[in-house]
Structure formats: structure tokens, C-alpha cells
Amino acid sequence: MKQNYFLLIVVLVLVSCSDIKTNKTLNELTAKTEAYNLFKHTIFKNELLTLANTAKLDDTFKGKYEIVVKFDSLTAEYLNYLDSLKNQTINAAFLDEKEKHPYYIQNKFFKEKLVTVKGQQFIDTINLFNKNLGLLLETDFPDTKKLIDSLLSTKSIKISATQEEDWLSYQFKGVDNQAAISNITLMQSAIESVKSQLMKNIMGDEQFSASAYKVDVVLEKTNYYAGDKIRGKLFINKSVENLKPKEVVLNGVKLDQKYFKNGEVEIAIDAPAAAGDYPIEGQLTISQGNLEMTLYYNKSYSVIAKSKGTSDEINANTAIKTKKGVGNAKIVTQPKNNSLTNLEKPVIEIRGNVADNNGIIKLTRSNFITSSIDVLIPNSDLVVVVSEFSFKPQDQPTQKIYGNLLNSNSISIINKSKRGRQFKIFNLKISLKSNPSFRLKVPDAVTVELID
């Protein structure tokens, strides 16, 4: 009997470990998918602005622009609906242990073997969205309509040669919260794919390519030291007679006309004192006869810190690199300490940046959500593995995150945050890849501040 109990305990432990591993994988998959969705959405918005400007110059694109605007409105409403479902599921997972609902979506959509009213509303919402998009696109964009029909189909799924399962059960029955969130995120990703396909059909048009105007931002380099002069140019992507800049706003400041030369705009600004990522963004109004048009632009650059008492020119034989974003940066010199004695305190690193003297890393929203939370040991090549960390948004409760990637809930919070909001990263669980049992010092907490 004792042996049977022992075997049962072993099986339960193995199943539990398997669930943890599966949920961790789903967390990582969901985080990467949400980051990619944001990336595709940003591209879509930029292309929509380009289409709007092109429609001002070429009447043949006005109709297409109006269709895309309606399309954007419909998809935004649908994506917000899916977001609300995800947030409800996330909130259910963050309740007290006794109140947790690990199968929130399943319980919402099903009661025993029957679909609930909420479940049927979910299916009806998808079908209505599909119908409305089809009516909007069937005449001008039949290929995109076919893509939508396939991606938004709620028909039964064939699970074997002789069996079918209804779509809702196939997607959400017997599925825990994390898997449900992952499934909904993939549904959102399908819509972002449709948006990309629609704009690809328009942008690929030869007439559009001949009519479109964009602002290109060219900098002398992408990395600067604090106080450096950042130089570059803004220019229109094509040369047209009598086309010239009329007004330029750069990072919220209206530029003097003296910077407008030969149809281009010169950039000459000072790099900020603090290390981190910074945007060069704004709007450029151009005129051609009586026509005026405003174009938007965006690019980023990095400020890295100098090492005190060290020349800007570092001999490659005695130094590897200066870590970007360090307040009092240390030059990583050879030979490195790869033994386990006298190791320096590990440091949190995000996208190649470590904190400045105030413990802050400044990042763009997209750079933050697509980055891993890493740890380095100064003056060492030893690889550190991050298995867990705490994430605390400003004015919100702390979340524990497994692995080294932000999860879907944290990404959702970041996406809804305004410029300047801060997020604390701390309580990291770390180990050496080469020696997991060796006890490392805990890295100091860092604060990430959004710069866009």
C-alpha cells in the first residue's frame, strides 16, 4: 500500500512539473505573440498615415482610404472585445488562492455539455464581425475577404476521419486560463495578419508607390555619449518640383527656418545626460503650390555612458566593450574572471542597457515588451540564467513572473501606460548556467521608464 502511495505522489509531482513547464511555455508564446501583434499594429498605423497623405495628392486613393478607416474602426472594436475577455481571465487568475478560477473562460462559455448565453454571444460577435468585414471588403479586396473567412470561421473542426467538434468546444473546453489567454491572443494575431494583408495589397500598387510620400530620418550614428551633438537630416523620400518643408516639429519643439536647406531639414540637438534609448519624432509639414500635407516621423537613438578617466578610444586588446546605459560604466577588460571566486555583484540588463546612477533604464515601449530580463556579471563571461522575477508597475500591485520574459498581463499594462510611467524589476531568481548550485548575489532592483 505504501508503495502505491509513493507511486501516486511521484506521478502527481511529475504532472505538476509538466503543468508548470507547459504554462511557462504558453506564457512565453503569448508574450512573444503580443509583442509581434503590437509591432504589426504600429506598422499598420504608419502605413495608414501614408495612405491618408497619398489620398490628398491622388483622388483615386480616397475611396480605398475611407474603406481602410472603416476597417480599422471595426477591427479596433473587435480587438478591444477580445482584450476585455483576456483581462477578465487574467483578473480571475490573480485572485486569492481560495477564490481563484483556473477555468474561468470554460465556466463562462459552458455549463456541463451545453453552451451558455455568454458562449453563444462570443460566437455571434465573431460571426457578425466577419460579416461586416466581408461586406466592406468584398468588392475592392476580395482576396482579403477570403482570408478573413478562413481565419474567422466558427464552423466545426474535423478532429478525425469520422469525428467533428464544434469550434467553441475545440478552442476553450477543458482549457485553463493560461491556454485560453494564449488562444485569444492568437485570434488577435489573426486580425493583425488581415490588416497587414490589406495594406500590402494597397502599398504594393504601382500607382500608390509613385504617389506616396514619407519622411526619412538619417542620423550620423545611432549611439552617442551624453552631451554629444546629434546630427542628421530629415528629408522627403522623393524629389518633386516645388515641394519644400514649411514647418517642422522635432520632439515637441518647432524648428527655426534656418535648418531648412535644399528641401531637407538639418538635425542638430544635444544628447541627454542620462543613458538610455531616446526618440527623434515629430511632424513635418510640406507644401506644393496650394497643397499642404503633414507627415509624421519616428526614429530612436541610444545614449551610452563614458567610463570615468578613460579615453573615448579604447584599445581593443585591453577592452571588450562599454556596457550601454551604465551610470558609472566599467570597461570590461581582459583577462576576465571566469572562476567562481571574487565575482562582482550581478547586474540586471535589458536590451543591452543597465541602470544609470539613479537605478533607471529608459526604454521605448516596443523595446521594453520585446526584451528579455537578463543578468550579467561585470568582468566575467559566465552565463546567468533568470528563472523568475517580480514586476511592479507604478501604482499597481506586484506580479511574480516565471522565466525571463514579460507575460501577457504585464505587456497589456505597459501598452496601456503613458510616457514616463515606471516599472520596477526586482527579486530575481538567478543561477549560473555552468553551475546551477552556486549561490550568486541578488542583483539590485532597476526601474524601467517609458520614453514614448
PDB file of N, CA and C in Angstrom, residues 307-402:
ATOM      1  N   SER A 307      33.260  55.842 -19.578  1.00  0.00           N
ATOM      2  CA  SER A 307      33.942  55.372 -18.375  1.00  0.00           C
ATOM      3  C   SER A 307      34.786  56.504 -17.824  1.00  0.00           C
ATOM      4  N   LYS A 308      34.707  56.725 -16.506  1.00  0.00           N
ATOM      5  CA  LYS A 308      35.473  57.815 -15.902  1.00  0.00           C
ATOM      6  C   LYS A 308      36.968  57.571 -16.038  1.00  0.00           C
ATOM      7  N   GLY A 309      37.666  58.606 -16.460  1.00  0.00           N
ATOM      8  CA  GLY A 309      39.120  58.524 -16.532  1.00  0.00           C
ATOM      9  C   GLY A 309      39.623  57.675 -17.675  1.00  0.00           C
ATOM     10  N   THR A 310      38.753  57.366 -18.651  1.00  0.00           N
ATOM     11  CA  THR A 310      39.161  56.534 -19.770  1.00  0.00           C
ATOM     12  C   THR A 310      38.923  57.275 -21.067  1.00  0.00           C
ATOM     13  N   SER A 311      39.818  57.155 -21.999  1.00  0.00           N
ATOM     14  CA  SER A 311      39.683  57.803 -23.292  1.00  0.00           C
ATOM     15  C   SER A 311      38.500  57.234 -24.046  1.00  0.00           C
ATOM     16  N   ASP A 312      37.913  58.049 -24.946  1.00  0.00           N
ATOM     17  CA  ASP A 312      36.845  57.540 -25.794  1.00  0.00           C
ATOM     18  C   ASP A 312      37.354  56.410 -26.677  1.00  0.00           C
ATOM     19  N   GLU A 313      38.608  56.501 -27.053  1.00  0.00           N
ATOM     20  CA  GLU A 313      39.219  55.462 -27.872  1.00  0.00           C
ATOM     21  C   GLU A 313      39.808  54.421 -26.938  1.00  0.00           C
ATOM     22  N   ILE A 314      39.290  53.194 -26.965  1.00  0.00           N
ATOM     23  CA  ILE A 314      39.766  52.144 -26.075  1.00  0.00           C
ATOM     24  C   ILE A 314      40.478  51.080 -26.887  1.00  0.00           C
ATOM     25  N   ASN A 315      41.664  50.744 -26.459  1.00  0.00           N
ATOM     26  CA  ASN A 315      42.444  49.739 -27.158  1.00  0.00           C
ATOM     27  C   ASN A 315      41.700  48.414 -27.165  1.00  0.00           C
ATOM     28  N   ALA A 316      41.491  47.855 -28.359  1.00  0.00           N
ATOM     29  CA  ALA A 316      40.725  46.617 -28.495  1.00  0.00           C
ATOM     30  C   ALA A 316      41.409  45.440 -27.825  1.00  0.00           C
ATOM     31  N   ASN A 317      42.711  45.531 -27.616  1.00  0.00           N
ATOM     32  CA  ASN A 317      43.425  44.419 -26.985  1.00  0.00           C
ATOM     33  C   ASN A 317      43.232  44.383 -25.474  1.00  0.00           C
ATOM     34  N   THR A 318      42.839  45.507 -24.900  1.00  0.00           N
ATOM     35  CA  THR A 318      42.704  45.550 -23.448  1.00  0.00           C
ATOM     36  C   THR A 318      41.268  45.751 -22.996  1.00  0.00           C
ATOM     37  N   ALA A 319      40.346  45.912 -23.946  1.00  0.00           N
ATOM     38  CA  ALA A 319      38.949  46.116 -23.569  1.00  0.00           C
ATOM     39  C   ALA A 319      38.018  45.474 -24.577  1.00  0.00           C
ATOM     40  N   ILE A 320      36.898  45.000 -24.083  1.00  0.00           N
ATOM     41  CA  ILE A 320      35.919  44.388 -24.962  1.00  0.00           C
ATOM     42  C   ILE A 320      34.869  45.415 -25.364  1.00  0.00           C
ATOM     43  N   LYS A 321      34.171  45.974 -24.389  1.00  0.00           N
ATOM     44  CA  LYS A 321      33.159  46.975 -24.701  1.00  0.00           C
ATOM     45  C   LYS A 321      32.747  47.710 -23.436  1.00  0.00           C
ATOM     46  N   THR A 322      32.074  48.843 -23.618  1.00  0.00           N
ATOM     47  CA  THR A 322      31.465  49.564 -22.511  1.00  0.00           C
ATOM     48  C   THR A 322      29.985  49.270 -22.554  1.00  0.00           C
ATOM     49  N   LYS A 323      29.419  48.782 -21.473  1.00  0.00           N
ATOM     50  CA  LYS A 323      28.009  48.428 -21.487  1.00  0.00           C
ATOM     51  C   LYS A 323      27.157  49.671 -21.644  1.00  0.00           C
ATOM     52  N   LYS A 324      26.211  49.608 -22.544  1.00  0.00           N
ATOM     53  CA  LYS A 324      25.335  50.717 -22.826  1.00  0.00           C
ATOM     54  C   LYS A 324      24.386  50.967 -21.662  1.00  0.00           C
ATOM     55  N   GLY A 325      24.271  52.252 -21.251  1.00  0.00           N
ATOM     56  CA  GLY A 325      23.297  52.602 -20.241  1.00  0.00           C
ATOM     57  C   GLY A 325      23.820  52.631 -18.825  1.00  0.00           C
ATOM     58  N   VAL A 326      25.120  52.404 -18.595  1.00  0.00           N
ATOM     59  CA  VAL A 326      25.637  52.378 -17.231  1.00  0.00           C
ATOM     60  C   VAL A 326      25.896  53.787 -16.758  1.00  0.00           C
ATOM     61  N   GLY A 327      25.510  54.088 -15.495  1.00  0.00           N
ATOM     62  CA  GLY A 327      25.774  55.412 -14.956  1.00  0.00           C
ATOM     63  C   GLY A 327      27.265  55.643 -14.818  1.00  0.00           C
ATOM     64  N   ASN A 328      27.979  54.805 -14.035  1.00  0.00           N
ATOM     65  CA  ASN A 328      29.430  54.829 -13.959  1.00  0.00           C
ATOM     66  C   ASN A 328      29.936  53.575 -14.643  1.00  0.00           C
ATOM     67  N   ALA A 329      30.001  53.603 -15.950  1.00  0.00           N
ATOM     68  CA  ALA A 329      30.295  52.388 -16.713  1.00  0.00           C
ATOM     69  C   ALA A 329      31.679  51.861 -16.403  1.00  0.00           C
ATOM     70  N   LYS A 330      31.804  50.561 -16.385  1.00  0.00           N
ATOM     71  CA  LYS A 330      33.101  49.923 -16.197  1.00  0.00           C
ATOM     72  C   LYS A 330      33.555  49.316 -17.513  1.00  0.00           C
ATOM     73  N   ILE A 331      34.802  49.497 -17.834  1.00  0.00           N
ATOM     74  CA  ILE A 331      35.332  48.885 -19.032  1.00  0.00           C
ATOM     75  C   ILE A 331      35.592  47.413 -18.755  1.00  0.00           C
ATOM     76  N   VAL A 332      35.089  46.565 -19.627  1.00  0.00           N
ATOM     77  CA  VAL A 332      35.262  45.133 -19.452  1.00  0.00           C
ATOM     78  C   VAL A 332      36.625  44.759 -20.015  1.00  0.00           C
ATOM     79  N   THR A 333      37.559  44.459 -19.160  1.00  0.00           N
ATOM     80  CA  THR A 333      38.933  44.238 -19.598  1.00  0.00           C
ATOM     81  C   THR A 333      39.327  42.775 -19.536  1.00  0.00           C
ATOM     82  N   GLN A 334      40.368  42.472 -20.285  1.00  0.00           N
ATOM     83  CA  GLN A 334      40.932  41.126 -20.252  1.00  0.00           C
ATOM     84  C   GLN A 334      42.128  41.108 -19.314  1.00  0.00           C
ATOM     85  N   PRO A 335      42.450  40.003 -18.642  1.00  0.00           N
ATOM     86  CA  PRO A 335      41.671  38.765 -18.698  1.00  0.00           C
ATOM     87  C   PRO A 335      40.442  38.851 -17.812  1.00  0.00           C
ATOM     88  N   LYS A 336      39.378  38.134 -18.187  1.00  0.00           N
ATOM     89  CA  LYS A 336      38.137  38.142 -17.416  1.00  0.00           C
ATOM     90  C   LYS A 336      38.178  37.100 -16.309  1.00  0.00           C
ATOM     91  N   ASN A 337      37.398  37.362 -15.268  1.00  0.00           N
ATOM     92  CA  ASN A 337      37.339  36.443 -14.133  1.00  0.00           C
ATOM     93  C   ASN A 337      36.215  35.439 -14.365  1.00  0.00           C
ATOM     94  N   ASN A 338      36.566  34.261 -14.850  1.00  0.00           N
ATOM     95  CA  ASN A 338      35.566  33.230 -15.088  1.00  0.00           C
ATOM     96  C   ASN A 338      35.597  32.130 -14.031  1.00  0.00           C
ATOM     97  N   SER A 339      36.361  32.371 -12.966  1.00  0.00           N
ATOM     98  CA  SER A 339      36.325  31.438 -11.841  1.00  0.00           C
ATOM     99  C   SER A 339      35.177  31.852 -10.927  1.00  0.00           C
ATOM    100  N   LEU A 340      34.897  31.061  -9.910  1.00  0.00           N
ATOM    101  CA  LEU A 340      33.783  31.358  -9.015  1.00  0.00           C
ATOM    102  C   LEU A 340      34.211  32.155  -7.791  1.00  0.00           C
ATOM    103  N   THR A 341      35.460  32.584  -7.770  1.00  0.00           N
ATOM    104  CA  THR A 341      35.953  33.385  -6.641  1.00  0.00           C
ATOM    105  C   THR A 341      35.989  34.856  -7.018  1.00  0.00           C
ATOM    106  N   ASN A 342      35.630  35.693  -6.066  1.00  0.00           N
ATOM    107  CA  ASN A 342      35.692  37.152  -6.233  1.00  0.00           C
ATOM    108  C   ASN A 342      34.850  37.662  -7.403  1.00  0.00           C
ATOM    109  N   LEU A 343      33.727  37.024  -7.646  1.00  0.00           N
ATOM    110  CA  LEU A 343      32.836  37.517  -8.697  1.00  0.00           C
ATOM    111  C   LEU A 343      32.177  38.822  -8.250  1.00  0.00           C
ATOM    112  N   GLU A 344      32.051  39.758  -9.181  1.00  0.00           N
ATOM    113  CA  GLU A 344      31.347  41.002  -8.867  1.00  0.00           C
ATOM    114  C   GLU A 344      29.843  40.743  -8.771  1.00  0.00           C
ATOM    115  N   LYS A 345      29.138  41.690  -8.163  1.00  0.00           N
ATOM    116  CA  LYS A 345      27.696  41.547  -7.991  1.00  0.00           C
ATOM    117  C   LYS A 345      26.997  41.577  -9.347  1.00  0.00           C
ATOM    118  N   PRO A 346      26.111  40.622  -9.621  1.00  0.00           N
ATOM    119  CA  PRO A 346      25.390  40.608 -10.902  1.00  0.00           C
ATOM    120  C   PRO A 346      24.557  41.875 -11.101  1.00  0.00           C
ATOM    121  N   VAL A 347      24.334  42.207 -12.365  1.00  0.00           N
ATOM    122  CA  VAL A 347      23.618  43.432 -12.732  1.00  0.00           C
ATOM    123  C   VAL A 347      22.502  43.077 -13.714  1.00  0.00           C
ATOM    124  N   ILE A 348      21.328  43.666 -13.501  1.00  0.00           N
ATOM    125  CA  ILE A 348      20.210  43.453 -14.427  1.00  0.00           C
ATOM    126  C   ILE A 348      20.479  44.204 -15.728  1.00  0.00           C
ATOM    127  N   GLU A 349      20.213  43.529 -16.837  1.00  0.00           N
ATOM    128  CA  GLU A 349      20.433  44.109 -18.164  1.00  0.00           C
ATOM    129  C   GLU A 349      19.184  43.887 -19.010  1.00  0.00           C
ATOM    130  N   ILE A 350      18.709  44.959 -19.650  1.00  0.00           N
ATOM    131  CA  ILE A 350      17.545  44.859 -20.529  1.00  0.00           C
ATOM    132  C   ILE A 350      17.895  45.487 -21.869  1.00  0.00           C
ATOM    133  N   ARG A 351      17.864  44.680 -22.893  1.00  0.00           N
ATOM    134  CA  ARG A 351      18.170  45.121 -24.260  1.00  0.00           C
ATOM    135  C   ARG A 351      19.532  45.813 -24.349  1.00  0.00           C
ATOM    136  N   GLY A 352      20.516  45.232 -23.676  1.00  0.00           N
ATOM    137  CA  GLY A 352      21.858  45.789 -23.712  1.00  0.00           C
ATOM    138  C   GLY A 352      22.058  46.985 -22.811  1.00  0.00           C
ATOM    139  N   ASN A 353      21.016  47.397 -22.076  1.00  0.00           N
ATOM    140  CA  ASN A 353      21.103  48.544 -21.173  1.00  0.00           C
ATOM    141  C   ASN A 353      21.145  48.082 -19.723  1.00  0.00           C
ATOM    142  N   VAL A 354      21.993  48.733 -18.930  1.00  0.00           N
ATOM    143  CA  VAL A 354      21.940  48.566 -17.484  1.00  0.00           C
ATOM    144  C   VAL A 354      21.623  49.926 -16.869  1.00  0.00           C
ATOM    145  N   ALA A 355      21.243  49.939 -15.604  1.00  0.00           N
ATOM    146  CA  ALA A 355      20.702  51.154 -14.992  1.00  0.00           C
ATOM    147  C   ALA A 355      21.751  52.254 -14.848  1.00  0.00           C
ATOM    148  N   ASP A 356      21.270  53.511 -14.874  1.00  0.00           N
ATOM    149  CA  ASP A 356      22.143  54.646 -14.613  1.00  0.00           C
ATOM    150  C   ASP A 356      22.338  54.789 -13.101  1.00  0.00           C
ATOM    151  N   ASN A 357      22.958  55.891 -12.687  1.00  0.00           N
ATOM    152  CA  ASN A 357      23.255  56.079 -11.261  1.00  0.00           C
ATOM    153  C   ASN A 357      22.002  56.160 -10.391  1.00  0.00           C
ATOM    154  N   ASN A 358      20.862  56.460 -11.009  1.00  0.00           N
ATOM    155  CA  ASN A 358      19.604  56.537 -10.268  1.00  0.00           C
ATOM    156  C   ASN A 358      18.824  55.227 -10.310  1.00  0.00           C
ATOM    157  N   GLY A 359      19.433  54.199 -10.883  1.00  0.00           N
ATOM    158  CA  GLY A 359      18.766  52.895 -10.965  1.00  0.00           C
ATOM    159  C   GLY A 359      17.710  52.816 -12.040  1.00  0.00           C
ATOM    160  N   ILE A 360      17.791  53.697 -13.049  1.00  0.00           N
ATOM    161  CA  ILE A 360      16.753  53.784 -14.080  1.00  0.00           C
ATOM    162  C   ILE A 360      17.297  53.370 -15.445  1.00  0.00           C
ATOM    163  N   ILE A 361      16.486  52.625 -16.181  1.00  0.00           N
ATOM    164  CA  ILE A 361      16.744  52.313 -17.587  1.00  0.00           C
ATOM    165  C   ILE A 361      15.600  52.920 -18.390  1.00  0.00           C
ATOM    166  N   LYS A 362      15.913  53.775 -19.362  1.00  0.00           N
ATOM    167  CA  LYS A 362      14.872  54.404 -20.175  1.00  0.00           C
ATOM    168  C   LYS A 362      14.756  53.650 -21.499  1.00  0.00           C
ATOM    169  N   LEU A 363      13.530  53.197 -21.793  1.00  0.00           N
ATOM    170  CA  LEU A 363      13.303  52.387 -22.986  1.00  0.00           C
ATOM    171  C   LEU A 363      12.025  52.819 -23.696  1.00  0.00           C
ATOM    172  N   THR A 364      11.989  52.583 -25.004  1.00  0.00           N
ATOM    173  CA  THR A 364      10.738  52.745 -25.730  1.00  0.00           C
ATOM    174  C   THR A 364       9.811  51.588 -25.363  1.00  0.00           C
ATOM    175  N   ARG A 365       8.536  51.792 -25.567  1.00  0.00           N
ATOM    176  CA  ARG A 365       7.539  50.773 -25.226  1.00  0.00           C
ATOM    177  C   ARG A 365       7.812  49.451 -25.958  1.00  0.00           C
ATOM    178  N   SER A 366       8.052  49.538 -27.280  1.00  0.00           N
ATOM    179  CA  SER A 366       8.261  48.311 -28.057  1.00  0.00           C
ATOM    180  C   SER A 366       9.549  47.607 -27.656  1.00  0.00           C
ATOM    181  N   ASN A 367      10.597  48.374 -27.355  1.00  0.00           N
ATOM    182  CA  ASN A 367      11.851  47.755 -26.919  1.00  0.00           C
ATOM    183  C   ASN A 367      11.682  47.027 -25.586  1.00  0.00           C
ATOM    184  N   PHE A 368      10.883  47.604 -24.697  1.00  0.00           N
ATOM    185  CA  PHE A 368      10.682  47.003 -23.373  1.00  0.00           C
ATOM    186  C   PHE A 368       9.926  45.676 -23.476  1.00  0.00           C
ATOM    187  N   ILE A 369       8.798  45.678 -24.178  1.00  0.00           N
ATOM    188  CA  ILE A 369       7.955  44.477 -24.170  1.00  0.00           C
ATOM    189  C   ILE A 369       8.541  43.339 -24.991  1.00  0.00           C
ATOM    190  N   THR A 370       9.450  43.650 -25.906  1.00  0.00           N
ATOM    191  CA  THR A 370      10.048  42.577 -26.716  1.00  0.00           C
ATOM    192  C   THR A 370      11.384  42.102 -26.161  1.00  0.00           C
ATOM    193  N   SER A 371      11.811  42.668 -25.044  1.00  0.00           N
ATOM    194  CA  SER A 371      13.123  42.323 -24.493  1.00  0.00           C
ATOM    195  C   SER A 371      13.016  41.286 -23.385  1.00  0.00           C
ATOM    196  N   SER A 372      14.098  40.566 -23.196  1.00  0.00           N
ATOM    197  CA  SER A 372      14.193  39.643 -22.067  1.00  0.00           C
ATOM    198  C   SER A 372      14.830  40.370 -20.883  1.00  0.00           C
ATOM    199  N   ILE A 373      14.555  39.881 -19.683  1.00  0.00           N
ATOM    200  CA  ILE A 373      15.187  40.410 -18.472  1.00  0.00           C
ATOM    201  C   ILE A 373      16.429  39.552 -18.234  1.00  0.00           C
ATOM    202  N   ASP A 374      17.581  40.122 -18.491  1.00  0.00           N
ATOM    203  CA  ASP A 374      18.833  39.368 -18.411  1.00  0.00           C
ATOM    204  C   ASP A 374      19.686  39.853 -17.244  1.00  0.00           C
ATOM    205  N   VAL A 375      20.698  39.074 -16.930  1.00  0.00           N
ATOM    206  CA  VAL A 375      21.639  39.425 -15.864  1.00  0.00           C
ATOM    207  C   VAL A 375      23.047  39.140 -16.357  1.00  0.00           C
ATOM    208  N   LEU A 376      23.955  40.069 -16.106  1.00  0.00           N
ATOM    209  CA  LEU A 376      25.361  39.867 -16.449  1.00  0.00           C
ATOM    210  C   LEU A 376      26.206  40.038 -15.192  1.00  0.00           C
ATOM    211  N   ILE A 377      27.363  39.425 -15.204  1.00  0.00           N
ATOM    212  CA  ILE A 377      28.339  39.608 -14.129  1.00  0.00           C
ATOM    213  C   ILE A 377      29.483  40.429 -14.707  1.00  0.00           C
ATOM    214  N   PRO A 378      29.685  41.663 -14.222  1.00  0.00           N
ATOM    215  CA  PRO A 378      30.755  42.505 -14.763  1.00  0.00           C
ATOM    216  C   PRO A 378      32.105  41.796 -14.747  1.00  0.00           C
ATOM    217  N   ASN A 379      32.865  42.018 -15.806  1.00  0.00           N
ATOM    218  CA  ASN A 379      34.205  41.439 -15.938  1.00  0.00           C
ATOM    219  C   ASN A 379      34.192  39.912 -15.906  1.00  0.00           C
ATOM    220  N   SER A 380      33.129  39.333 -16.438  1.00  0.00           N
ATOM    221  CA  SER A 380      33.040  37.872 -16.470  1.00  0.00           C
ATOM    222  C   SER A 380      32.237  37.433 -17.686  1.00  0.00           C
ATOM    223  N   ASP A 381      32.602  36.287 -18.227  1.00  0.00           N
ATOM    224  CA  ASP A 381      31.858  35.702 -19.342  1.00  0.00           C
ATOM    225  C   ASP A 381      30.869  34.644 -18.878  1.00  0.00           C
ATOM    226  N   LEU A 382      30.762  34.429 -17.579  1.00  0.00           N
ATOM    227  CA  LEU A 382      29.866  33.402 -17.065  1.00  0.00           C
ATOM    228  C   LEU A 382      28.415  33.747 -17.416  1.00  0.00           C
ATOM    229  N   VAL A 383      27.679  32.755 -17.892  1.00  0.00           N
ATOM    230  CA  VAL A 383      26.295  32.965 -18.325  1.00  0.00           C
ATOM    231  C   VAL A 383      25.340  32.777 -17.150  1.00  0.00           C
ATOM    232  N   VAL A 384      24.465  33.773 -16.947  1.00  0.00           N
ATOM    233  CA  VAL A 384      23.500  33.740 -15.848  1.00  0.00           C
ATOM    234  C   VAL A 384      22.106  33.453 -16.409  1.00  0.00           C
ATOM    235  N   VAL A 385      21.392  32.535 -15.766  1.00  0.00           N
ATOM    236  CA  VAL A 385      20.030  32.172 -16.169  1.00  0.00           C
ATOM    237  C   VAL A 385      19.035  32.808 -15.202  1.00  0.00           C
ATOM    238  N   VAL A 386      18.030  33.500 -15.746  1.00  0.00           N
ATOM    239  CA  VAL A 386      16.965  34.106 -14.933  1.00  0.00           C
ATOM    240  C   VAL A 386      15.742  33.197 -14.993  1.00  0.00           C
ATOM    241  N   SER A 387      15.298  32.710 -13.836  1.00  0.00           N
ATOM    242  CA  SER A 387      14.151  31.793 -13.805  1.00  0.00           C
ATOM    243  C   SER A 387      12.883  32.444 -13.255  1.00  0.00           C
ATOM    244  N   GLU A 388      13.035  33.613 -12.637  1.00  0.00           N
ATOM    245  CA  GLU A 388      11.861  34.259 -12.027  1.00  0.00           C
ATOM    246  C   GLU A 388      12.221  35.699 -11.681  1.00  0.00           C
ATOM    247  N   PHE A 389      11.238  36.611 -11.753  1.00  0.00           N
ATOM    248  CA  PHE A 389      11.454  37.986 -11.297  1.00  0.00           C
ATOM    249  C   PHE A 389      10.117  38.614 -10.924  1.00  0.00           C
ATOM    250  N   SER A 390      10.197  39.706 -10.155  1.00  0.00           N
ATOM    251  CA  SER A 390       8.990  40.443  -9.769  1.00  0.00           C
ATOM    252  C   SER A 390       8.880  41.702 -10.617  1.00  0.00           C
ATOM    253  N   PHE A 391       7.646  42.025 -11.001  1.00  0.00           N
ATOM    254  CA  PHE A 391       7.361  43.154 -11.889  1.00  0.00           C
ATOM    255  C   PHE A 391       6.324  44.029 -11.198  1.00  0.00           C
ATOM    256  N   LYS A 392       6.694  45.291 -10.901  1.00  0.00           N
ATOM    257  CA  LYS A 392       5.756  46.177 -10.206  1.00  0.00           C
ATOM    258  C   LYS A 392       5.528  47.455 -11.003  1.00  0.00           C
ATOM    259  N   PRO A 393       4.364  47.572 -11.644  1.00  0.00           N
ATOM    260  CA  PRO A 393       4.028  48.827 -12.313  1.00  0.00           C
ATOM    261  C   PRO A 393       3.782  49.922 -11.281  1.00  0.00           C
ATOM    262  N   GLN A 394       4.078  51.138 -11.650  1.00  0.00           N
ATOM    263  CA  GLN A 394       3.827  52.278 -10.769  1.00  0.00           C
ATOM    264  C   GLN A 394       2.343  52.321 -10.392  1.00  0.00           C
ATOM    265  N   ASP A 395       2.053  52.396  -9.081  1.00  0.00           N
ATOM    266  CA  ASP A 395       0.689  52.493  -8.544  1.00  0.00           C
ATOM    267  C   ASP A 395      -0.147  51.226  -8.756  1.00  0.00           C
ATOM    268  N   GLN A 396       0.504  50.089  -8.980  1.00  0.00           N
ATOM    269  CA  GLN A 396      -0.223  48.827  -9.118  1.00  0.00           C
ATOM    270  C   GLN A 396       0.488  47.726  -8.346  1.00  0.00           C
ATOM    271  N   PRO A 397      -0.233  46.620  -8.042  1.00  0.00           N
ATOM    272  CA  PRO A 397       0.386  45.541  -7.262  1.00  0.00           C
ATOM    273  C   PRO A 397       1.527  44.852  -8.005  1.00  0.00           C
ATOM    274  N   THR A 398       2.368  44.182  -7.225  1.00  0.00           N
ATOM    275  CA  THR A 398       3.495  43.423  -7.777  1.00  0.00           C
ATOM    276  C   THR A 398       3.007  42.106  -8.372  1.00  0.00           C
ATOM    277  N   GLN A 399       3.629  41.717  -9.485  1.00  0.00           N
ATOM    278  CA  GLN A 399       3.350  40.423 -10.102  1.00  0.00           C
ATOM    279  C   GLN A 399       4.620  39.581 -10.083  1.00  0.00           C
ATOM    280  N   LYS A 400       4.464  38.287  -9.863  1.00  0.00           N
ATOM    281  CA  LYS A 400       5.596  37.366  -9.972  1.00  0.00           C
ATOM    282  C   LYS A 400       5.550  36.736 -11.358  1.00  0.00           C
ATOM    283  N   ILE A 401       6.671  36.805 -12.084  1.00  0.00           N
ATOM    284  CA  ILE A 401       6.725  36.286 -13.454  1.00  0.00           C
ATOM    285  C   ILE A 401       7.794  35.206 -13.539  1.00  0.00           C
ATOM    286  N   TYR A 402       7.439  34.083 -14.134  1.00  0.00           N
ATOM    287  CA  TYR A 402       8.383  32.976 -14.277  1.00  0.00           C
ATOM    288  C   TYR A 402       9.082  33.065 -15.636  1.00  0.00           C
TER     289      TYR A 402
END
